[in-house]
Short mmCIF file of C-alpha atoms in Angstrom, two decimals:
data_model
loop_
_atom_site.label_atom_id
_atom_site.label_comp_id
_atom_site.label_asym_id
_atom_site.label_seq_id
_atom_site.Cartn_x
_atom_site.Cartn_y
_atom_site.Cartn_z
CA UNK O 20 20.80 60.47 21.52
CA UNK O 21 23.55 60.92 23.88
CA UNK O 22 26.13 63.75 24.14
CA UNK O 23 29.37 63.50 23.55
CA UNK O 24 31.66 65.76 25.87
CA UNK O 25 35.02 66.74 24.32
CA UNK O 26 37.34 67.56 27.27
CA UNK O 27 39.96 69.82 24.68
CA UNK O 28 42.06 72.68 24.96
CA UNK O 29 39.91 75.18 26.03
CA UNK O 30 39.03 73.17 29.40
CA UNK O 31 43.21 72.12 30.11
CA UNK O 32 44.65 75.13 29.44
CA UNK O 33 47.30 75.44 32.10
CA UNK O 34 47.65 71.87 32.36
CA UNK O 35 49.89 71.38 29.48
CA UNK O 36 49.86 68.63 27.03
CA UNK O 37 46.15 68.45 26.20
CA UNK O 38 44.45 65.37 25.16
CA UNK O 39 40.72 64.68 23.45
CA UNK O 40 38.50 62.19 25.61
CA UNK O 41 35.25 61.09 23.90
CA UNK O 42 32.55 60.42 26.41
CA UNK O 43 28.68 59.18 25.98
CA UNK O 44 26.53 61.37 28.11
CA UNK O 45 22.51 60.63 28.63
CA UNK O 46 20.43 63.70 27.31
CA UNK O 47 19.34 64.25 31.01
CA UNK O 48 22.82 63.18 32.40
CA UNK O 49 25.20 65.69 34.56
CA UNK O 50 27.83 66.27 32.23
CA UNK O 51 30.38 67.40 34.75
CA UNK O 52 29.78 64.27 36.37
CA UNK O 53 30.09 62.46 32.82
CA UNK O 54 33.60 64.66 32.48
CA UNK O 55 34.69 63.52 35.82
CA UNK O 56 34.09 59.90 35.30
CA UNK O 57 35.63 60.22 31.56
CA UNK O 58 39.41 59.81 32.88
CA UNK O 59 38.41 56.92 34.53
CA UNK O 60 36.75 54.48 32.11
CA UNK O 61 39.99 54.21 29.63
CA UNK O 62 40.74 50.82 30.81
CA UNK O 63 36.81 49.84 29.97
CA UNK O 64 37.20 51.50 26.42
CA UNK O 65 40.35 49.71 25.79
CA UNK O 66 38.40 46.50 26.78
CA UNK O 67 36.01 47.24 24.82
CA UNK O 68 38.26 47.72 21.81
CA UNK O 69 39.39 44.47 21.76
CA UNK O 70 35.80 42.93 22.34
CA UNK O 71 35.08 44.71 19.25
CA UNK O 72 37.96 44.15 17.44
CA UNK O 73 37.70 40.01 18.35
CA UNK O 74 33.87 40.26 16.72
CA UNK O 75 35.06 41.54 13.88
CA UNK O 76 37.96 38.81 13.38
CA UNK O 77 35.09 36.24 13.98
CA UNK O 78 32.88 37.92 11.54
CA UNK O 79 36.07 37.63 9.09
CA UNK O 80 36.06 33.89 9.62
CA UNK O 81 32.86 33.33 9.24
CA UNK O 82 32.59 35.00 5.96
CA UNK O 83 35.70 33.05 4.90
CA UNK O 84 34.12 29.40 6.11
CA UNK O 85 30.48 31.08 4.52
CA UNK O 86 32.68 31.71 1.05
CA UNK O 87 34.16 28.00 0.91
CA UNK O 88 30.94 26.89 1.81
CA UNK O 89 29.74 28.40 -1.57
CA UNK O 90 32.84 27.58 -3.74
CA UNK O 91 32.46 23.43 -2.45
CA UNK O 92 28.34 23.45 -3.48
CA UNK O 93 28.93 25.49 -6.50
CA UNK O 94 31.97 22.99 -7.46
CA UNK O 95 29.23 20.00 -6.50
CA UNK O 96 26.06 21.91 -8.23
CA UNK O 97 28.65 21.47 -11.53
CA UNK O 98 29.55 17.67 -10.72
CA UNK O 99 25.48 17.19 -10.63
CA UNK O 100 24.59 19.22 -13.78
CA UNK O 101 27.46 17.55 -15.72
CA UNK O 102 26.59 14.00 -14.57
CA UNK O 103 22.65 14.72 -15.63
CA UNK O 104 23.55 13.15 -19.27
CA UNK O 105 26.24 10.21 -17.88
CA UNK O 106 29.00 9.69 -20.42
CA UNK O 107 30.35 6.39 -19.94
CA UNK O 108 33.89 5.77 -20.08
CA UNK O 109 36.31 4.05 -22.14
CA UNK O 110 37.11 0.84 -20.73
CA UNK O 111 35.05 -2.24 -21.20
CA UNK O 112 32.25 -3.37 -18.94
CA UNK O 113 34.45 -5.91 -17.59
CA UNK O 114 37.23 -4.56 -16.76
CA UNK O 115 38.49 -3.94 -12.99
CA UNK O 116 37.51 -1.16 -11.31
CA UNK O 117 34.48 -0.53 -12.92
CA UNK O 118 31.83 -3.03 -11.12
CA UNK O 119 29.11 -1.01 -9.42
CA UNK O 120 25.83 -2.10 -8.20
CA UNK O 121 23.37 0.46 -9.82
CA UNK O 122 19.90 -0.40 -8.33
CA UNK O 123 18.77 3.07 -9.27
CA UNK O 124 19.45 4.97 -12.25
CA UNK O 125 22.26 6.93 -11.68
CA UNK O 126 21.97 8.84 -14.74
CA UNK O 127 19.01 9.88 -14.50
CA UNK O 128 18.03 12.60 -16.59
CA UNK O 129 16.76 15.97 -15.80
CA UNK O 130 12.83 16.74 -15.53
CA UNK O 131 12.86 18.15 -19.41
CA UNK O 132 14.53 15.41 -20.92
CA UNK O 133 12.45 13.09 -18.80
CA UNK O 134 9.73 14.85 -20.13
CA UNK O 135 10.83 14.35 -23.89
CA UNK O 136 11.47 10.46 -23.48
CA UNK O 137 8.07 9.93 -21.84
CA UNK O 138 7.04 12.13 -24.34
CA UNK O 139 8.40 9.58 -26.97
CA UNK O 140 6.89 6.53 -25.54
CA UNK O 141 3.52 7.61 -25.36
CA UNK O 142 3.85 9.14 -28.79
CA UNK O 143 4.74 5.67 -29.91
CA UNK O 144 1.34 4.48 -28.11
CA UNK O 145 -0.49 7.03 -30.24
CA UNK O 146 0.95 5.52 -33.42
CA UNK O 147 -0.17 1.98 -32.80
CA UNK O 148 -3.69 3.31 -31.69
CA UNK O 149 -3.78 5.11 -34.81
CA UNK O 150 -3.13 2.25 -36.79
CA UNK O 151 -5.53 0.35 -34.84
CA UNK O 152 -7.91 2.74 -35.85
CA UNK O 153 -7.02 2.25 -39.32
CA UNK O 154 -8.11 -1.53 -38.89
CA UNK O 155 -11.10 -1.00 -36.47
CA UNK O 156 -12.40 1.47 -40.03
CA UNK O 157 -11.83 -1.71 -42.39
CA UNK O 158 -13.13 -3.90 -39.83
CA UNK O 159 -16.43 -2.93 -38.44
CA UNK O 160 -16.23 -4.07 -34.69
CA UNK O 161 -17.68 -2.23 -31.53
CA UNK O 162 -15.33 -4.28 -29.06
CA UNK O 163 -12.52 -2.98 -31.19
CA UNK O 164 -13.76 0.65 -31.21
CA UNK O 165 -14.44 0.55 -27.11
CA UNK O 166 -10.59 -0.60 -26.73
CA UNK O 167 -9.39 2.00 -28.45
CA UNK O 168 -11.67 4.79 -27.01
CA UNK O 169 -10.25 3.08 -23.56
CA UNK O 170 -6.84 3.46 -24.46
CA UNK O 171 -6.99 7.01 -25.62
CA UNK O 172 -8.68 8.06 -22.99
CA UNK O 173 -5.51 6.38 -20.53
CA UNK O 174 -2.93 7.88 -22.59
CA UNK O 175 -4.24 11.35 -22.11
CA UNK O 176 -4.94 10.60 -18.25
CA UNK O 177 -0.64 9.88 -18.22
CA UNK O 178 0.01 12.89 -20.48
CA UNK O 179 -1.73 15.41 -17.97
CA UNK O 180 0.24 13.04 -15.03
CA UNK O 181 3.67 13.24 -16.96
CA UNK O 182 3.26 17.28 -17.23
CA UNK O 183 2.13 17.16 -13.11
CA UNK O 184 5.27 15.24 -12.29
CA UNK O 185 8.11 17.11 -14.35
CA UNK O 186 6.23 20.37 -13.24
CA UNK O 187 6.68 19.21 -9.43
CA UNK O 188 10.15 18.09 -9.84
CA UNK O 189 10.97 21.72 -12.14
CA UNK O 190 9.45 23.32 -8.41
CA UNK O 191 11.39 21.31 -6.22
CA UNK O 192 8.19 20.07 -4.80
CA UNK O 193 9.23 16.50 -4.95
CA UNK O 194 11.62 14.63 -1.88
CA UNK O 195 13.80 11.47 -3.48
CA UNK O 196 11.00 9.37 -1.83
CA UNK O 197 7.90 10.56 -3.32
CA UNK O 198 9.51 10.85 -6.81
CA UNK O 199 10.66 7.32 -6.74
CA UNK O 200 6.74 6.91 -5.62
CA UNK O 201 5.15 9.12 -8.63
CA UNK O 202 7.86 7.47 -11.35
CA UNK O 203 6.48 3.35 -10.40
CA UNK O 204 3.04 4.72 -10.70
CA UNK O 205 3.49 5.98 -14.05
CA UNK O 206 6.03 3.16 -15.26
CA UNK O 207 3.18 0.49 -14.23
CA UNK O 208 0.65 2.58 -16.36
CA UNK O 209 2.90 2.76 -19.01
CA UNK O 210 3.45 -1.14 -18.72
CA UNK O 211 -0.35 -1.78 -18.50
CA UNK O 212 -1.18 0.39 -21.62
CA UNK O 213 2.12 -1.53 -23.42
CA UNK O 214 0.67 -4.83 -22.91
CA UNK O 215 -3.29 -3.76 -23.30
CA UNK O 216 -2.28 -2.35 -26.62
CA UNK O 217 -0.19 -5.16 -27.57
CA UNK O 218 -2.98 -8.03 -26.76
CA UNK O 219 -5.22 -6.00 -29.16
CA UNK O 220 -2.65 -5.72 -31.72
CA UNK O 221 -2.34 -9.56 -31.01
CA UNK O 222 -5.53 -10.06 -32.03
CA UNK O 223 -5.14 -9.16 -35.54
CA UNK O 224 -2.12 -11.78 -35.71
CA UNK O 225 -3.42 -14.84 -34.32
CA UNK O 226 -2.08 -16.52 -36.97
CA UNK O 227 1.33 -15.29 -36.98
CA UNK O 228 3.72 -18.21 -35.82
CA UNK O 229 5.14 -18.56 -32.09
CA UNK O 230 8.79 -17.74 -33.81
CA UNK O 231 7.90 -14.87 -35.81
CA UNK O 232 7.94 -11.92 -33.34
CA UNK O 233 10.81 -8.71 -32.28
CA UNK O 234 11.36 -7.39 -29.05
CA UNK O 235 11.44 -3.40 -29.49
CA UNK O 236 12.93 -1.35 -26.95
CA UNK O 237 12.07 2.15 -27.90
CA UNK O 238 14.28 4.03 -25.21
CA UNK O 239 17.52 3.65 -22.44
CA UNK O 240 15.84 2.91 -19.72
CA UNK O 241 17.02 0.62 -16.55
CA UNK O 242 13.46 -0.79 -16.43
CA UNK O 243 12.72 -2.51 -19.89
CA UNK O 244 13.55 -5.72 -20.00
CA UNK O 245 12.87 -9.05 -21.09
CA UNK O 246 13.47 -12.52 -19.05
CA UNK O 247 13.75 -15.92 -20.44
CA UNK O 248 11.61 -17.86 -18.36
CA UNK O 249 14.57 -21.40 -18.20
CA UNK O 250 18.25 -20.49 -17.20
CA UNK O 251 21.09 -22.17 -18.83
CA UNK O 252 22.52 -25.26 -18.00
CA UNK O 253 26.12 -25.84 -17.37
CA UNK O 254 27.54 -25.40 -21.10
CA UNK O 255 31.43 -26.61 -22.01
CA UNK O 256 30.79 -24.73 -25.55
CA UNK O 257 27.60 -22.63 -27.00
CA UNK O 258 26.52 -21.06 -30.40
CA UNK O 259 24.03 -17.65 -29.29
CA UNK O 260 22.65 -16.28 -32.07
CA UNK O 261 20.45 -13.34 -32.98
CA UNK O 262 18.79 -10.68 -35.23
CA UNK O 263 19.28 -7.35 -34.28
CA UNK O 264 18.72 -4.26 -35.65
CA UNK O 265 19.65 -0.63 -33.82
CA UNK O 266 21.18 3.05 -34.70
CA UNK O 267 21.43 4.10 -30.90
CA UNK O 268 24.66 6.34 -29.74
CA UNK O 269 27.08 6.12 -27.94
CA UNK O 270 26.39 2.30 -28.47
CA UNK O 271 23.43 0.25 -28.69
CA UNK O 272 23.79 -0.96 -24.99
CA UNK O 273 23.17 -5.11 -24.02
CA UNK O 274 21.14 -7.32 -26.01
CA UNK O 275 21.49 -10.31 -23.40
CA UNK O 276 23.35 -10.45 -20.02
CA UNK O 277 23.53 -13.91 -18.10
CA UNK O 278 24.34 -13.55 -14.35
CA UNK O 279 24.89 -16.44 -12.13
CA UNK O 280 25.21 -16.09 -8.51
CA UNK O 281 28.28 -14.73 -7.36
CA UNK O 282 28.95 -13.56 -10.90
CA UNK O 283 27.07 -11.15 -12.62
CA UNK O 284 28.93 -11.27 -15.93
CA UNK O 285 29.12 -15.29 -16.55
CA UNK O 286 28.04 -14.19 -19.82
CA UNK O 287 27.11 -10.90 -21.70
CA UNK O 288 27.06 -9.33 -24.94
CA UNK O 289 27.39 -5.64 -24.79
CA UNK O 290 28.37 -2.61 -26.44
CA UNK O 291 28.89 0.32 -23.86
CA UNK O 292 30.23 3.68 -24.51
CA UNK O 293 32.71 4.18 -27.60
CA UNK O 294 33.60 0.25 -27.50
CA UNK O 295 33.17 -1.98 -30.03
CA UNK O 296 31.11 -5.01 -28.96
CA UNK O 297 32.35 -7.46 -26.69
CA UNK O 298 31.55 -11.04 -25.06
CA UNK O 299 31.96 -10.97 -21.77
CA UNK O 300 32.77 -14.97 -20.23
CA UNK O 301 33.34 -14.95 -16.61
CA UNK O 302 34.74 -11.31 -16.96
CA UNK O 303 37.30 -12.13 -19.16
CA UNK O 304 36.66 -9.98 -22.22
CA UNK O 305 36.99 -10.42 -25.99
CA UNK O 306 35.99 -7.43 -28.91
CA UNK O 307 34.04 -8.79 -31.32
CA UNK O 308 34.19 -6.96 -34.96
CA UNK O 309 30.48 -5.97 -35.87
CA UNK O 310 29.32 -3.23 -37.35
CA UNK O 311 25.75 -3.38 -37.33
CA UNK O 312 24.68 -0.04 -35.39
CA UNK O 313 23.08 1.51 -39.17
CA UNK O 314 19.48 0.89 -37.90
CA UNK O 315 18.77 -2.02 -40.39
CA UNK O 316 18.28 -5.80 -39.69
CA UNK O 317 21.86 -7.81 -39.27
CA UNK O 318 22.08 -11.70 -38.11
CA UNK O 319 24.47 -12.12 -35.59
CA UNK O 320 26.15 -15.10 -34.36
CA UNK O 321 29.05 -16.18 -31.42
CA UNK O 322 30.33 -19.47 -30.57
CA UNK O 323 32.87 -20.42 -28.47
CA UNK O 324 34.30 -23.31 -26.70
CA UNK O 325 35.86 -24.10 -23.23
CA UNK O 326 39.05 -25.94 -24.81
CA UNK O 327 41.75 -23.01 -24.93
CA UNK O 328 38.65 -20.00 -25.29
CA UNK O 329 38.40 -20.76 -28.83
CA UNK O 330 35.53 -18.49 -30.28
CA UNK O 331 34.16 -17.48 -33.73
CA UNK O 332 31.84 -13.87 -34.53
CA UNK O 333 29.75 -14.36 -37.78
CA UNK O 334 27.26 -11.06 -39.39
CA UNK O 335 25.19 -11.29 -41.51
CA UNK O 336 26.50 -15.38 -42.61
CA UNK O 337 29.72 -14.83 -42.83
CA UNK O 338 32.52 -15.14 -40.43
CA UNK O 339 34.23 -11.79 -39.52
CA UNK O 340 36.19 -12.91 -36.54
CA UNK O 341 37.78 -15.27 -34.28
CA UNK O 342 40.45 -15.94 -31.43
CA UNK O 343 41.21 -18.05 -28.33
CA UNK O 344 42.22 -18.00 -24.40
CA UNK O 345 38.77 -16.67 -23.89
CA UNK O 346 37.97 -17.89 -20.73
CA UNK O 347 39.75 -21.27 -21.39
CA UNK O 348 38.33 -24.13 -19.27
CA UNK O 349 35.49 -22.03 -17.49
CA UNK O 350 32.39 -23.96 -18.13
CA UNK O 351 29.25 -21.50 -18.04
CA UNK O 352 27.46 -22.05 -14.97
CA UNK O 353 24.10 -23.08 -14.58
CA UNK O 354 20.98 -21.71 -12.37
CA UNK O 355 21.31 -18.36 -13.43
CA UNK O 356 19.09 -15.46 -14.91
CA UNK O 357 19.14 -14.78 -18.42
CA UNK O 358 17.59 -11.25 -19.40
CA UNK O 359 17.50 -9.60 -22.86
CA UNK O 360 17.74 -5.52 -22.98
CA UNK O 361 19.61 -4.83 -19.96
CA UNK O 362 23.07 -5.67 -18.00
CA UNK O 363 23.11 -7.40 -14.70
CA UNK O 364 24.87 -5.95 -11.91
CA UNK O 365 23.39 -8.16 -9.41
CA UNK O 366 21.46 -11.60 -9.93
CA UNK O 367 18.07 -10.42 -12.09
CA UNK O 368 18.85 -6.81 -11.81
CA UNK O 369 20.83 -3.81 -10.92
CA UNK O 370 20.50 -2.34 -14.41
CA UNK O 371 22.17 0.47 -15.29
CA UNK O 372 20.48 3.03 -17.90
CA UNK O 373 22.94 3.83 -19.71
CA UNK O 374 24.13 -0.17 -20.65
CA UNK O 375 20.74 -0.86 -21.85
CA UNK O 376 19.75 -2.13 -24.95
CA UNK O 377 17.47 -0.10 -27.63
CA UNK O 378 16.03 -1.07 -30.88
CA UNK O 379 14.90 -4.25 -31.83
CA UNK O 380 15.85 -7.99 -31.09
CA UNK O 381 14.44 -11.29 -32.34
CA UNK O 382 15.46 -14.92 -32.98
CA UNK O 383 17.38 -15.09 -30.24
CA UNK O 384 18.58 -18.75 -29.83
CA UNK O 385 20.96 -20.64 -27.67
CA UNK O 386 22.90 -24.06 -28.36
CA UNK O 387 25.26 -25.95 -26.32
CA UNK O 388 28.08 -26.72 -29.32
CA UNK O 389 29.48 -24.57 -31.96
CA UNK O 390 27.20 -24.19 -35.19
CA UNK O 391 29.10 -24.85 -38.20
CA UNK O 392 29.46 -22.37 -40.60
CA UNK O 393 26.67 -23.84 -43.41
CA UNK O 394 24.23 -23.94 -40.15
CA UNK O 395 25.16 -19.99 -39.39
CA UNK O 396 24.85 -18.75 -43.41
CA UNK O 397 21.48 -20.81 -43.11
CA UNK O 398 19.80 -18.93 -40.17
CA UNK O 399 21.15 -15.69 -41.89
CA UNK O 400 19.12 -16.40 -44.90
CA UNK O 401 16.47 -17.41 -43.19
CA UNK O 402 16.45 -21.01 -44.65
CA UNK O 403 13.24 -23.15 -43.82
CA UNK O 404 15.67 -25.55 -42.74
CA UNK O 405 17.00 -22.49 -40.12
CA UNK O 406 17.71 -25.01 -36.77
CA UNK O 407 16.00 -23.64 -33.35
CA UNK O 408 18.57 -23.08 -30.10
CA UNK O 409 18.57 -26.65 -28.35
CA UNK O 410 19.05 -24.78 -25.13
CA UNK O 411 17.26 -21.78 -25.49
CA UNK O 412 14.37 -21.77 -28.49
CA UNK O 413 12.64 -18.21 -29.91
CA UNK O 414 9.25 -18.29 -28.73
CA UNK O 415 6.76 -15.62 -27.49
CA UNK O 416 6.19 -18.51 -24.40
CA UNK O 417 9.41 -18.77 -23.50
CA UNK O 418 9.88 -15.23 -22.53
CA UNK O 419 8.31 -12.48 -20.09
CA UNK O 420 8.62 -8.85 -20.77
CA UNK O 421 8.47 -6.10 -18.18
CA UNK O 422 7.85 -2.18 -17.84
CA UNK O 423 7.15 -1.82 -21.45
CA UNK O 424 9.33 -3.52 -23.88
CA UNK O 425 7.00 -4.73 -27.15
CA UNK O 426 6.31 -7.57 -28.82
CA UNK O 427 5.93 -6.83 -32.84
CA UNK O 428 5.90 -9.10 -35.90
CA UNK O 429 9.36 -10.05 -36.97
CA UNK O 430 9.68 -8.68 -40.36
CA UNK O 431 13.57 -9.51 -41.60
CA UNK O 432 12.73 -12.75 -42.97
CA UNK O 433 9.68 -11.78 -44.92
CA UNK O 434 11.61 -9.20 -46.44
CA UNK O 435 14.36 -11.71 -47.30
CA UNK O 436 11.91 -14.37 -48.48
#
């Protein structure tokens, strides 16, 4: 290490006023030299100073940008975490302001509760391959048996995928791209064990008629769906009616949207949030005043026609609303997509996960005049003389379903009957 020479009293006696220089001297230096040069370098000390003293102002500011740097992504680590379960606000679907184009689900949830819900699908697989099971015992058939050995054997195949995935995305292991990747690989397998499952439950209900079927939509998702395969035609009045049957919360999401290019809300039923239900026509809004989110079976009905908005809400047969200047003199447009279990954002998709439907939907049928209210009480009660939608008829061919919505056997009416 270098010496230090202290030039003090003892060397400037006689000299008067003493003062303390601090010098570095090498270990093999001369320090008389070193004392003879220390007068000399106060001007490079005093430079040197300030260099210092300018690092360490730097260093100040760099901790200070550092410490906001840490304050915005904490402040943003607490937007993300709070926006994990989406709350949806108070205002209706149609209102301004709140139109968004959600391609992707924004509220996605994090890797446990994704975990849980995948969990409860292919729990829900297990059941119906369980009571399969039950009827391959009763009836003795080796195709049967092979089906369901199949089918187990694919279901445990996604379980050990399911656990890969949510431990990759726990790890951080997955980018945005190669999740989106892993998540269409396991919602196709998930659709191909839906429909495998539901063409052998088919099987035992080949004579169950083309009406008598329920769409099930076991959890909010924006990739369950249903499409009717005809769009409407241009409509001056209609009469949409429907069971339905659902205890989900906050709201039981959209049982039907129609979307029309240019306008994605040309027609939609939907209840979003803490809203009641409401009809959506052409974005104009009405509430409707149901209460049928109990989880049991209610009949629904809504007519309305173009002449001053008039429009009428029936549950359950009997009338339990009405009002006008809904979307007075706005003809429904034709050419459009018609989907059942989600809201449109743009034409045929856009869903949103949190606006989706789930429970269970059937009889859904579309007319192009206003029922009266004998013809409503009649489809409630389901009367043999019940009239099918002249526009839009309940029928397993009239619809597709995608990404593992289920087909069951309607079972309101039998329970009526």
């Amino acid at each position: 290490l270098p010496l230090l020479l202290l030039l003090g009293p003892a060397l400037g006696q006689g000299l008067g006023q003493t003062r303390f220089i601090c010098t570095s001297v090498p270990l093999d230096g001369d320090v008389c030299a070193a004392s003879a040069l220390g007068t000399g370098s106060a001007e490079e000390l005093k430079g040197t100073v300030l260099q210092l003293r300018e690092t360490v102002l730097q260093q100040k500011e760099t901790i200070m940008n550092q410490k906001e740097t840490i304050r915005e992504l904490t402040a943003k680590l607490g937007r993300c975490e709070s926006q994990s379960v989406l709350e949806p606000s108070g205002e209706g679907k149609g209102r301004k302001g709140f139109s968004k184009n959600t391609m992707g689900d924004l509220s996605r949830p994090a890797a446990a509760e994704t975990l849980s819900q995948l969990g409860q699908t292919l729990q829900s697989l297990k059941t119906r391959l369980e009571n399969l099971e039950q009827f391959s015992r009763m009836n003795s058939s080796s195709q049967t048996n092979n089906l369901k050995d199949i089918l187990q054997n694919k279901i445990d195949d996604l379980e050990k995928q399911v656990l890969s995935r949510v431990n990759s995305l726990e790890e951080g292991k997955l980018n945005p791209r190669n999740e989106s990747e892993e998540r269409g690989k396991i919602e196709s397998t998930l659709t191909s064990l839906h429909q495998r499952i539901s063409d052998l439950e088919k099987g035992q209900k080949d004579n169950r008629p083309p009406d008598r079927f329920q769409l099930t939509f076991p959890l909010r998702t924006n990739y369950m769906y249903a499409k009717v395969k005809k769009s409407l035609p241009e409509m001056y009045a209609f009469s949409i009616c429907m069971w339905i049957k659902s205890s989900a919360s906050p709201g039981m999401g959209t049982p039907f949207s129609y979307a029309v290019p240019g306008q994605a809300n040309e027609l939609v039923l939907i209840e979003w949030g803490n809203n009641p239900m409401e009809i959506l026509i052409n974005d104009k809004v009405a509430k409707l005043p149901f209460a049928i989110n109990d989880g049991k079976w209610h009949h629904i009905c809504v007519t309305w026609t173009t002449r001053d908005g008039v429009w009428e809400a029936y549950q359950d047969g009997t009338q339990t609303g009405n009002g006008e200047n809904l979307a007075p003199y706005h003809p429904i447009k034709p050419q459009g997509v018609l989907v059942l279990g989600q809201e449109q954002d743009t034409l045929g998709g856009g869903f949103d996960a949190t606006q989706a439907f789930v429970g269970e939907l059937a009889h859904f049928n579309v007319w192009d005049r206003k029922l009266s209210p004998g013809e409503v009480y009649g489809l409630a009660t389901c009367s043999s003389k019940a009239l099918a939608g002249n526009v839009i008829a309940w029928a397993e061919t009239n619809i597709d379903i995608y990404g593992g919505a289920t087909k069951w056997t309607f079972e309101a009416c039998r329970q009526l009957n």
